[in-house]
XYZ file of C-alpha atoms in Angstrom:
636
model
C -28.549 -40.791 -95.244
C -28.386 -41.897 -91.528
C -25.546 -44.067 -92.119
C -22.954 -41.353 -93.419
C -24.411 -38.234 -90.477
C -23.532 -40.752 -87.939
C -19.780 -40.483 -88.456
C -19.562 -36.955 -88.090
C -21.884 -37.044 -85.122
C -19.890 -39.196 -83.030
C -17.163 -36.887 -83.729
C -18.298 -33.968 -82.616
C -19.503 -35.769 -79.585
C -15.784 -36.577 -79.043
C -15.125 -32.866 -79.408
C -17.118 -31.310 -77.364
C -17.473 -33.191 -74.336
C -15.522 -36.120 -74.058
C -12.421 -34.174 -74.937
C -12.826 -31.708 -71.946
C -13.561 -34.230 -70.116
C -10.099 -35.927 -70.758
C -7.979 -32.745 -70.245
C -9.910 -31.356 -67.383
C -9.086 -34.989 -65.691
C -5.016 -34.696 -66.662
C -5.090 -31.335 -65.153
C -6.809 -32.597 -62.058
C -4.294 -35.540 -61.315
C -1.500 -32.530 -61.702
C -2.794 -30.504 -58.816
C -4.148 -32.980 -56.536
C -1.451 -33.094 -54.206
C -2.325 -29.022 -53.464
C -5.731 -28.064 -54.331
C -7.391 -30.870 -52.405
C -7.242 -32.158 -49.239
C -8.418 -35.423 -47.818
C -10.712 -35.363 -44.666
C -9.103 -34.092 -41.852
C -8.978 -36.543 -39.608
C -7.740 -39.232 -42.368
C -4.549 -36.849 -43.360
C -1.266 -37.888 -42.257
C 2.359 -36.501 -43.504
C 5.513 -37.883 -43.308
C 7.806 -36.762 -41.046
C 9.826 -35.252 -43.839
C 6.875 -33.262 -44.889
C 7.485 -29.768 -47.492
C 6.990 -26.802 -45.728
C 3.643 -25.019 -46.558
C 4.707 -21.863 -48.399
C 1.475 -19.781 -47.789
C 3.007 -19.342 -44.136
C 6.383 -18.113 -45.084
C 5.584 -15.753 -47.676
C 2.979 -13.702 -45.765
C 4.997 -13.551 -42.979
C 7.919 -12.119 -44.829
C 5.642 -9.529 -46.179
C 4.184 -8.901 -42.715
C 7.662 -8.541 -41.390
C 8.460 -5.426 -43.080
C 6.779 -3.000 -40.596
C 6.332 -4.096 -37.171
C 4.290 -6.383 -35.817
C 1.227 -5.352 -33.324
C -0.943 -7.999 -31.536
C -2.036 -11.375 -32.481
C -5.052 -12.617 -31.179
C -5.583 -16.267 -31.413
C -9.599 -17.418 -31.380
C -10.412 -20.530 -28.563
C -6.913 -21.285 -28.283
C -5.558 -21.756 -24.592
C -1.583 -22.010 -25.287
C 0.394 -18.810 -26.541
C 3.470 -18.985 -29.215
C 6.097 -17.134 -28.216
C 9.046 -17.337 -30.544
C 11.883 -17.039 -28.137
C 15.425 -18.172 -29.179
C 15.137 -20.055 -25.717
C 11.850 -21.287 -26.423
C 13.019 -22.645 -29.903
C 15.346 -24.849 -28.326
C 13.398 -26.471 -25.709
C 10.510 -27.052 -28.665
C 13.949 -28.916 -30.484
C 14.774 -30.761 -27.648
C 11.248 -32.108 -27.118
C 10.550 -32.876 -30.573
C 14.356 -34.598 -30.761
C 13.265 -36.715 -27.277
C 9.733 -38.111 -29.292
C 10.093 -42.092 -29.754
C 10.915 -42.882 -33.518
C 8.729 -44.245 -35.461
C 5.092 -42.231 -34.920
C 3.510 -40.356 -37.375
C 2.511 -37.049 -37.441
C -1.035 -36.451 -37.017
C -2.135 -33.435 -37.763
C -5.743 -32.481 -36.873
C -7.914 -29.807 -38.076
C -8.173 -27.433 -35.318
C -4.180 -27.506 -34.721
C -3.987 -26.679 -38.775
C -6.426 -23.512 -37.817
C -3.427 -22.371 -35.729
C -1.744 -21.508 -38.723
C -4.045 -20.125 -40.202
C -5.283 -18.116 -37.878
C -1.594 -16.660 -37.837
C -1.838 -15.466 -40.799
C -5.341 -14.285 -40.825
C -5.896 -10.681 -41.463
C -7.255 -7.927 -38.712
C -10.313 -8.125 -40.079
C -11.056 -12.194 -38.819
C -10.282 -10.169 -34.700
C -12.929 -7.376 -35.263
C -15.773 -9.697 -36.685
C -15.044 -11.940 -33.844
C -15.385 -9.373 -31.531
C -18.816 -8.450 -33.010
C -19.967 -11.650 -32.504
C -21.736 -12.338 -28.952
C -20.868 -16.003 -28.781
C -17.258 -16.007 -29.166
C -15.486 -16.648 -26.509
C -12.634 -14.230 -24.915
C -9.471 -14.351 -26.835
C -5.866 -14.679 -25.700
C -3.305 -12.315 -26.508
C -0.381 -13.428 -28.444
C 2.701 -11.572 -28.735
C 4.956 -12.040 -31.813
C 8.361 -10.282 -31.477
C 9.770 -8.588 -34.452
C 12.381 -11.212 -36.127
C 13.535 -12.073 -39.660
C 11.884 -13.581 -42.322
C 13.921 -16.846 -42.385
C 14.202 -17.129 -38.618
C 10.519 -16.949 -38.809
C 10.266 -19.310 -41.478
C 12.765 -22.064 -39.647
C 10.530 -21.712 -36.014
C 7.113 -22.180 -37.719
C 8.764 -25.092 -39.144
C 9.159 -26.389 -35.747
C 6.032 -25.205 -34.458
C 4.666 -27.200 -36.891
C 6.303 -30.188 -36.019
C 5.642 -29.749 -32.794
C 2.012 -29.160 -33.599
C 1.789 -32.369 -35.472
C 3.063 -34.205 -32.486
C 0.973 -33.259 -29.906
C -2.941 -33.524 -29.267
C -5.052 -31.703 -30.702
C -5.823 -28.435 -28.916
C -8.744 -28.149 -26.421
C -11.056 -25.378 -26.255
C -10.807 -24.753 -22.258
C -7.197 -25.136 -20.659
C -6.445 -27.713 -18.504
C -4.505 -25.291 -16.186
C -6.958 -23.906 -13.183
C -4.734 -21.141 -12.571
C -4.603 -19.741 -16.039
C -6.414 -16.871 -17.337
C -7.195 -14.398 -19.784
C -5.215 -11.037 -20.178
C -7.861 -8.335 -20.987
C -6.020 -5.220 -20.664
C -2.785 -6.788 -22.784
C -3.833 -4.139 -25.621
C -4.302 -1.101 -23.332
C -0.866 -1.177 -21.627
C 1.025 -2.079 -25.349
C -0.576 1.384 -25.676
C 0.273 3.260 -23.099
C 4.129 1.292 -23.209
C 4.123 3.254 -26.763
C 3.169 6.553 -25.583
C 6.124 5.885 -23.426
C 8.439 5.159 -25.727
C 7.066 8.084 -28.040
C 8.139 10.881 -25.144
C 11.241 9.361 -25.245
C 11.878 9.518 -28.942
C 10.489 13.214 -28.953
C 13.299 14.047 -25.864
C 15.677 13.022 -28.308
C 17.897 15.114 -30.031
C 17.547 13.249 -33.538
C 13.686 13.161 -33.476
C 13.961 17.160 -32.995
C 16.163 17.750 -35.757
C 13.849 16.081 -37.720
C 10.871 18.173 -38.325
C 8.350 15.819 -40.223
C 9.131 12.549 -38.406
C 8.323 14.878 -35.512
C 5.023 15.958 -36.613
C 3.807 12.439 -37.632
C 5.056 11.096 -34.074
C 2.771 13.756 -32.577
C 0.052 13.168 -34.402
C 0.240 9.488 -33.404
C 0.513 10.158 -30.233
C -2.556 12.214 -30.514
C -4.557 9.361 -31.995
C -3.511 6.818 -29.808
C -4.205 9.007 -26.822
C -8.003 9.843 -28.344
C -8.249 5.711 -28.734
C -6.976 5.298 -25.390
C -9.058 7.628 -23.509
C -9.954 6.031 -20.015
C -9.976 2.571 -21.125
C -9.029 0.150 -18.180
C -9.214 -2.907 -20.484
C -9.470 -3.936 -24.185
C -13.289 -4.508 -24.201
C -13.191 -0.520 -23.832
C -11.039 0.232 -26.849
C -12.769 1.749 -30.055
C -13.147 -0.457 -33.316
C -10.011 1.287 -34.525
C -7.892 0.826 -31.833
C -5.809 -1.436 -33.323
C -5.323 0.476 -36.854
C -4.145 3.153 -34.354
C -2.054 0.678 -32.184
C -0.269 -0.549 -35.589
C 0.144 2.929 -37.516
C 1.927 3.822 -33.678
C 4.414 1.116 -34.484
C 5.275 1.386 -37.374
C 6.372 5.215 -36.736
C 8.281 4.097 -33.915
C 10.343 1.703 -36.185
C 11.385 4.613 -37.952
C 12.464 6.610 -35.051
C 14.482 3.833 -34.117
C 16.187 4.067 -36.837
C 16.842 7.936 -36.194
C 18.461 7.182 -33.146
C 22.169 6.423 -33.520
C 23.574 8.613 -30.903
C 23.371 6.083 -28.156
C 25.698 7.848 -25.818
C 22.852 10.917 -25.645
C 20.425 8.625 -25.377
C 22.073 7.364 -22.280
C 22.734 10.951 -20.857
C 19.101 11.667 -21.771
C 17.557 8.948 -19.957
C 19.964 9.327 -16.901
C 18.674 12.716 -16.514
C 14.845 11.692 -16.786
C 15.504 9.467 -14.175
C 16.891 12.256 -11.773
C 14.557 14.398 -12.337
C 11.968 11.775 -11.490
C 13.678 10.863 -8.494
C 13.514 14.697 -7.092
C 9.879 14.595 -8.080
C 9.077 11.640 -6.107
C 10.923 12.901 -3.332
C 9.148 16.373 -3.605
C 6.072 14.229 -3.581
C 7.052 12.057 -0.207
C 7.874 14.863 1.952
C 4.015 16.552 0.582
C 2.620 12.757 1.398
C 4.430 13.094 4.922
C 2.964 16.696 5.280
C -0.474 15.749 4.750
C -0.092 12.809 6.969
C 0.557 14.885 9.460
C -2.018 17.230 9.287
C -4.464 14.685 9.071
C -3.004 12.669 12.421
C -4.149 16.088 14.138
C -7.518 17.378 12.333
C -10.031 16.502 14.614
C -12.056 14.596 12.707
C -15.823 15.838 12.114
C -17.365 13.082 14.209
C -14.714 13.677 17.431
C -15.621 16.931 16.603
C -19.149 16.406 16.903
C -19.229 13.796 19.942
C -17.954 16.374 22.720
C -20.540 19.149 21.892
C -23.247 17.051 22.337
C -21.676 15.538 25.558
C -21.522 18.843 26.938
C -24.686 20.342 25.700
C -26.519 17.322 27.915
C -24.195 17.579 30.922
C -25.910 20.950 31.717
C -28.718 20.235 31.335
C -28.619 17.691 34.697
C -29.271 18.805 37.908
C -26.160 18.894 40.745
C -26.603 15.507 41.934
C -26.784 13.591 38.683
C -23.533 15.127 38.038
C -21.810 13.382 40.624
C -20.034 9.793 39.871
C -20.312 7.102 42.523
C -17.790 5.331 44.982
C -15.916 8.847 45.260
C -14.519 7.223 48.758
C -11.858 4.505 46.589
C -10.199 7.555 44.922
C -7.229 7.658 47.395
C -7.193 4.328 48.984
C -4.057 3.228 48.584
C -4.765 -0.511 48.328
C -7.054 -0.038 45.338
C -5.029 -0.164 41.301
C -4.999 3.494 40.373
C -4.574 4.443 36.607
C -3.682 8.096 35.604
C -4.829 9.169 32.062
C -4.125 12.638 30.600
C -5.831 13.332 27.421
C -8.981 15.903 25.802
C -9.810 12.740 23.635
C -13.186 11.351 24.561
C -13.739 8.786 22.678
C -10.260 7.369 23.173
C -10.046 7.422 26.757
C -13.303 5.689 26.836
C -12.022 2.994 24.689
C -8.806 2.183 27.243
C -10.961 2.482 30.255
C -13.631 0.333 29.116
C -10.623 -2.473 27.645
C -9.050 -2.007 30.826
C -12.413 -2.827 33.026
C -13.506 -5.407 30.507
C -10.270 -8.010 31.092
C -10.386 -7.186 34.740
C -10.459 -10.068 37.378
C -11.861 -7.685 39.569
C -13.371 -4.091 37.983
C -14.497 -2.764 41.796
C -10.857 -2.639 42.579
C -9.938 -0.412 39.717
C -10.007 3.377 40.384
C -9.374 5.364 36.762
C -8.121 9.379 37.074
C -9.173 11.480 34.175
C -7.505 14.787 33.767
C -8.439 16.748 31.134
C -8.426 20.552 29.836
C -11.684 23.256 30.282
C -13.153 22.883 26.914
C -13.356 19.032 27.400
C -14.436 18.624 30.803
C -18.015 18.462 31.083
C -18.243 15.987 27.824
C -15.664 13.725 29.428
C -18.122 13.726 32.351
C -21.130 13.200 30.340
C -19.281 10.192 28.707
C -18.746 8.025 31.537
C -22.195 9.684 33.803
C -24.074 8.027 30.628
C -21.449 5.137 29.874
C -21.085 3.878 33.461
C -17.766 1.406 33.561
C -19.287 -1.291 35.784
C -18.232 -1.550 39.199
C -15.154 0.702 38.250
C -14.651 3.766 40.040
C -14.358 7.088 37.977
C -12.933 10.416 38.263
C -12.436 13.446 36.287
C -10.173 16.580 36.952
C -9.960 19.920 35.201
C -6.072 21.328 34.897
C -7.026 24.885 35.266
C -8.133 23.737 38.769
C -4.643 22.841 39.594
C -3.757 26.389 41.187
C -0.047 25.062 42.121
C 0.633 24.532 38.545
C 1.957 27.728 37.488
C 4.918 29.255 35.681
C 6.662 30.184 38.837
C 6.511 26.586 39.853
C 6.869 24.740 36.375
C 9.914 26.335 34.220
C 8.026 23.996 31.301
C 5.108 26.182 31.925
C 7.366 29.287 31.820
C 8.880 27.809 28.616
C 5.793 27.000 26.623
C 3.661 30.336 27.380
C 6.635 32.592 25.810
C 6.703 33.989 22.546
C 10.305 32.794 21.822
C 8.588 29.254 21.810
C 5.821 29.402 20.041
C 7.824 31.053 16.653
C 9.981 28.278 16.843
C 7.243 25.641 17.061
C 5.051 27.902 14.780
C 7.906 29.172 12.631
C 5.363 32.757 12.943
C 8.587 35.144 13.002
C 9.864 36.052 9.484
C 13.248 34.039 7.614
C 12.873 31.357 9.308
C 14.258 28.416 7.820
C 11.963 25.090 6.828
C 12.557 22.550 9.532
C 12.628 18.707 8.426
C 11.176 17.703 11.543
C 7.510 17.766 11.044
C 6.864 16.879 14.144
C 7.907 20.830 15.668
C 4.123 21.964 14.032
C 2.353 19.429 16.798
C 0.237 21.520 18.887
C 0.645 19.068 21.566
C 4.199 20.122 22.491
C 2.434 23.371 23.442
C 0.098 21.985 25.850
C 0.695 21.390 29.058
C -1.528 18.459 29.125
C 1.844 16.893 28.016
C 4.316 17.646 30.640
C 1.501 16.346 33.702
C 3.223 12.797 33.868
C 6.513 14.861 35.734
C 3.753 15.954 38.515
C 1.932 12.674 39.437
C 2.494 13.235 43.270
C 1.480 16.752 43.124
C -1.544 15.343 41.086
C -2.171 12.023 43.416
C -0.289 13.163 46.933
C -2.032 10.068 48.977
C -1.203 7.446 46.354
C 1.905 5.098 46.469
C 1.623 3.840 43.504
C 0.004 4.562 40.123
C -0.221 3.028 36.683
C 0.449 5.638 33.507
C -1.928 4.973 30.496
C -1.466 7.359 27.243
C -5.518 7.491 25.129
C -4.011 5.793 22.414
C -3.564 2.240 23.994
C -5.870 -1.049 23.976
C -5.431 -2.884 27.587
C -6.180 -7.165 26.670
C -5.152 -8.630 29.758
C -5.890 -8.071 33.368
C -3.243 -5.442 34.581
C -3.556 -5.837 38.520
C -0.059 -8.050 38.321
C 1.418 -4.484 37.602
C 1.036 -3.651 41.353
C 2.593 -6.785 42.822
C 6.063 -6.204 40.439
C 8.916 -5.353 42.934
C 10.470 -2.611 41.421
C 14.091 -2.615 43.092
C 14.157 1.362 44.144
C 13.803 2.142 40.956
C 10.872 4.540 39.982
C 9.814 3.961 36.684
C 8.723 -0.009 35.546
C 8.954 1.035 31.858
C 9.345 -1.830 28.818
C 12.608 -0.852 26.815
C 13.260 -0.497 23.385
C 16.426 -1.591 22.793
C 15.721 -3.550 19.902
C 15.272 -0.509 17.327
C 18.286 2.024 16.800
C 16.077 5.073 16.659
C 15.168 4.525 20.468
C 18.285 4.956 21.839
C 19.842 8.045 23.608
C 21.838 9.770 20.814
C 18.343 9.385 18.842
C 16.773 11.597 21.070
C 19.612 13.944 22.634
C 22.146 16.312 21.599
C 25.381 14.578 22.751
C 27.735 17.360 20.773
C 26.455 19.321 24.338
C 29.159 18.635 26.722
C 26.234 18.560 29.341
C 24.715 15.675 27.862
C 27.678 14.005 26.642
C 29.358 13.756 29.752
C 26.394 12.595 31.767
C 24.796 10.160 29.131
C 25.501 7.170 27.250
C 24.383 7.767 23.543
C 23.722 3.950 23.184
C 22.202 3.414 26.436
C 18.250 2.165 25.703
C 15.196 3.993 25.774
C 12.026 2.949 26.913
C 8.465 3.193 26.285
C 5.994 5.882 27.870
C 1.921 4.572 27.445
C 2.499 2.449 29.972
C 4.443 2.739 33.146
C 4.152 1.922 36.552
C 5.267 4.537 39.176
C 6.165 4.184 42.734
C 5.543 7.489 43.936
C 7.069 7.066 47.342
C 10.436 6.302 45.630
C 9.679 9.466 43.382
C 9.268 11.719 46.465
C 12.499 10.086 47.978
C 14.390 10.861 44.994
C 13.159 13.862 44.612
C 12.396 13.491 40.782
C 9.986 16.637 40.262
C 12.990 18.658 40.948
C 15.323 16.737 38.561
C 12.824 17.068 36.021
C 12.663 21.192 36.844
C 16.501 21.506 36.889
C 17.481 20.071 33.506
C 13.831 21.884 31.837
C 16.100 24.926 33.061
C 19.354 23.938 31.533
C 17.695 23.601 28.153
C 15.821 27.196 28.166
C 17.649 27.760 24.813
C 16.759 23.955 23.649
C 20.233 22.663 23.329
C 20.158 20.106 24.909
C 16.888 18.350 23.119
C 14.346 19.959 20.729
C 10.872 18.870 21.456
C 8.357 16.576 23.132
C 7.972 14.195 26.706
C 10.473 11.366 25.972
C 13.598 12.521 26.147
C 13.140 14.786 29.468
C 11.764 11.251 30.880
C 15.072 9.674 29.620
C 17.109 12.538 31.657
C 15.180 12.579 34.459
C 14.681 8.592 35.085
C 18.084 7.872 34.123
C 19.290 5.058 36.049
C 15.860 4.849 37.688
C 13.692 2.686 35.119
C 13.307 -0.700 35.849
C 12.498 -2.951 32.931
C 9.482 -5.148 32.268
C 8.803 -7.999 30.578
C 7.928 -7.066 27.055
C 4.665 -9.154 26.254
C 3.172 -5.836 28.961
C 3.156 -3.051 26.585
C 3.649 -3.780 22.359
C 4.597 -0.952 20.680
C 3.918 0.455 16.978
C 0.828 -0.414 15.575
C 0.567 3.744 14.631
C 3.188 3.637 12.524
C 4.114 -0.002 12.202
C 2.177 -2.287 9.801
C 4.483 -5.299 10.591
C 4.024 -5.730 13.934
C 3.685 -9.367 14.290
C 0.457 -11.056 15.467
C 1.719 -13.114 17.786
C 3.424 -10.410 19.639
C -0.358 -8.404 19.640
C -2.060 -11.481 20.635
C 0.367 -12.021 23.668
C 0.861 -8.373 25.204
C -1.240 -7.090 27.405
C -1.324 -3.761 26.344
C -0.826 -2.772 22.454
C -0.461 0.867 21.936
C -0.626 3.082 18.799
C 2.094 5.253 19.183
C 2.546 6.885 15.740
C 0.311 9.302 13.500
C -1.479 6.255 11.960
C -4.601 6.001 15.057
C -7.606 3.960 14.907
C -10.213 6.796 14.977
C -8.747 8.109 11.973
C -9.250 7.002 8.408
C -5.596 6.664 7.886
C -5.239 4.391 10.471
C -3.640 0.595 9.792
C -6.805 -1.540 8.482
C -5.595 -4.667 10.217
C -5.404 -2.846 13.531
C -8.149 -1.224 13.555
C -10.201 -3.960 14.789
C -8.212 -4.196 18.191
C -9.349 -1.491 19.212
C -12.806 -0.995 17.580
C -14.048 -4.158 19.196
C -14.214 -2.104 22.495
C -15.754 0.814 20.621
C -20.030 0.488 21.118
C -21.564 2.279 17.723
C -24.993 1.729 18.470
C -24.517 4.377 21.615
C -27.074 6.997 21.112
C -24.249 9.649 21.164
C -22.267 8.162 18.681
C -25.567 7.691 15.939
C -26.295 10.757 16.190
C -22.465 12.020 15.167
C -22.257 9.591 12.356
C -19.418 7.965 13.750
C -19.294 4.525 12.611
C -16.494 1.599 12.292
């Protein structure tokens, strides 16, 4: 009975499982070659390898809408497929020795695939703390089989090479993080473009879905600075946005409209900006001559303490060097406390000798007693001071001063002002300065009315920074001229026809229009050759001649051109350095070398629009921890 079951046993035992066995085996040996790979680091291909077709086929499907960002995990090196690109990847695959094998390693295969890899890899790898920042990769839109043909060669070229590192070897090489958040604001862009366009407006739906894009993609945008601030479904937004730009590409045939349309953006944006620099200039302007709240501050406090002394503390010392001739005289005119305090106390600071240096304030009534305060409480060393009021100058009146007579009238003031009705907008902003209505101004005509037992005196304007002892000013032989001035020859806008109306035939016949100006801020004056020359009258007949300003428009400089013509003498530049109000590219090693620096322009170092890298020139004589100056706030 055994004998015969065995037989049909053993048969079914063949059936059942050695059978399966046998064709599951066959089947195996078929596939191999695609369904399993060796280890990694054993698996070599030929050099005439088959391209993988997973790669082609999902880019091709990929391809038909267009392509948003690519973000590549722990990768350091970006693929750009760039028809130039292509060819230098040829040309260094072409220049590899013959005869070495392609190795290709695991993590260079994950480049691939990673290619290919859906959104959905980027936003768990975003979720997860540990992974590190990723690099933006930007693939531009191209055809399926060009696509196909350069990730052929990126493969190859993949093969040949090491295998990628995790950190890049470059030290200057770093990680875009806002890559995402201008691709969507460049599509915004490019989405107020398409809706200028005739062809989007024609075509109501495309018109309403661009919208709404632009909608969405402004909601995901929001105030995001970089991609870390994006939503989740940024991206979804980012690609829906591109793919309804492809189709208003295609709307667009009329390119000659398009031109026109875009020509006419760009005008209009060039009036705005324009609109917008003359507002900028405006402002900066107004600013330049706001007192600021701490200048503001500084003077009332001054004042409030100077009368609260007795007589005698009100007195400075050494009042017997004020008009000894042999002694350096300076002459500053300003209402500016703080300033004036800054170029006396530069001035005494580089001094070889301070005892020998005798400083002449003059300022206005409602600055008077805090300019006296300053330097009662702020003594400049061994430096003698002295401070004048101008109403106390009885002889300067408008019967003596036609500038006087000229400022005080209505007539002046409206145009200054522009008060009186149709007048026309002036481009000049400089005609609103209030200083061209003070007097304060016009005192550097009168310095021997002012100093009558001096022979010589050095000018300083409050908005200059003395670095060098100055006493060498008073040994310079001036040649009968009057004025020791530095010129400024070397910039077009300081020459004669900048400043004066040569279409006059007043001026024209007695000026040259290319003849050099000069600087005022820091002069030296012989005052005996003034009085010789008479130059106070000079001044007085030509203010006459240009009642009806026709001859120039506004301000100090070019009256002192007039009236020293002929009569300047130059100095050596490396004195008096010019523009660092107005100038950021004033050169160091000019600043370094002049003795004085001066910032002649609306940008001044007490003001917050004042050039940064200036500022400290002039700070560095400024003493913050002065009780006054605490208690205004006023700090560097």
């Amino acid at each position: 009975m055994k004998l015969w079951l065995r037989k049909p046993v053993l048969a079914l035992l063949f059936l059942t499982v050695l059978a399966p066995i046998v064709l599951y085996t066959d089947k195996l040996t078929t596939f191999s070659s695609y369904e399993f790979i060796q280890e990694p680091s054993t698996l070599s291909l030929n050099r005439d390898f088959r391209t993988l077709n997973l790669l082609p086929e999902e880019l091709s499907e990929t391809l038909k809408e267009p392509l948003g960002d690519v973000y590549m995990e722990n990768l350091t090196r970006s693929v750009q497929h760039v028809d130039g690109e292509s060819s230098r990847k040829t040309r260094q695959l072409n220049e590899e020795p013959e005869g070495v094998d392609t190795i290709v390693s695991f993590q260079e295969e994950n480049i691939i695939k990673q290619v290919t890899q859906d959104q959905n890899r980027l936003e768990s790898a975003e979720n997860n703390e540990n992974v590190k920042k990723l690099e933006v990769v930007k693939l531009p839109e191209l055809s399926s089989s060009a696509t196909q043909a350069e990730t052929k060669q990126e493969v190859q070229k993949a093969g040949k090479r090491e295998p990628a590192k995790t950190k890049s070897d470059k030290p200057n090489e770093h990680v875009l993080v806002d890559t995402r958040v201008r691709y969507l604001k460049d599509q915004l862009i490019r989405a107020r473009v398409y809706l200028s366009l005739s062809a989007t407006r024609t075509n109501a739906q495309f018109s309403r879905e661009l919208r709404l894009r632009m909608k969405e993609v402004q909601r995901a945008l929001g105030d995001a600075t970089k991609d870390a601030d994006l939503p989740k479904n940024a991206y979804d937004k980012l690609k829906a946005m591109d793919q309804t730009l492809a189709k208003g590409k295609q709307l667009q045939d009329d390119c000659t409209g398009v031109v026109k349309k875009l020509r006419a953006i760009i005008h209009s944006t060039e009036e705005q900006l324009r609109v917008h620099q003359k507002q900028a200039l405006f402002l900066t302007h107004l600013t330049a001559k706001t007192v600021p709240k701490g200048l503001h501050c500084l003077p009332l406090r001054l004042t409030t303490e100077y009368y609260s002394l007795n007589y005698s503390s009100q007195q400075f010392p050494n009042q017997e060097n004020l008009d000894d001739p042999i002694l350096f005289h300076y002459a500053l005119f300003s209402d500016n406390v703080l300033a004036t305090a800054v170029v006396i106390n530069s001035t005494v600071t580089n001094a070889k000798d301070p005892s020998k240096h005798v400083f002449h304030i003059v300022t206005d009534k409602l600055n008077y007693a805090a300019m006296r305060m300053w330097f009662l409480a702020n003594a400049p060393g061994k430096a003698t001071i002295q401070v004048q009021n101008i109403d106390e100058f009885t002889w300067l009146n408008a019967s003596y001063s036609p500038v006087l007579k000229q400022l005080a009238s209505q007539n002046m003031i409206d145009y200054y002002f522009k008060t009186h009705k149709g007048a026309e907008p002036d481009s000049n902003l400089k005609f609103r300065n209030p200083k061209y209505l003070s007097m304060m101004n016009h005192l550097r005509f009168y310095l021997p009315e002012i100093f009558p037992k001096l022979s010589k005196v050095v000018f300083l304007d409050d908005d200059i920074v003395v670095q060098k002892d100055l006493s060498g000013l008073w040994s310079i032989d001036l040649k009968g001229k009057v004025n020791g001035a530095v010129e400024t020859c070397g910039e077009n806008f300081h020459r004669f026809d900048r400043y004066l109306n040569f279409s006059n035939p007043i001026i024209a016949k007695n000026f040259d229009p290319r003849a050099c100006g000069w600087a005022y801020g820091m002069n030296i004056f012989d005052l005996e050759e003034w009085k010789k020359q008479n130059i106070t009258e000079v001044y007085h007949s030509w203010q006459n001649l240009n009642h009806e300003r026709q001859l120039w428009k506004l301000g100090t400089l070019p009256p002192g051109l007039i009236t020293f013509w002929k009569r300047v003498y130059p100095l050596e530049k490396s004195w008096h350095v010019l523009g660092l109000g107005y100038n950021p590219s004033v050169s160091q090693k000019e600043i370094e070398r002049a003795a004085v620096i001066h910032y002649n322009g609306n940008l001044k170092p007490w003001l917050e629009i004042g050039i940064p890298k200036f500022r400290s020139y002039w700070n560095r004589y400024v003493d913050y921890d002065q009780a006054y100056l605490r208690d205004c706030n006023m700090s560097p």
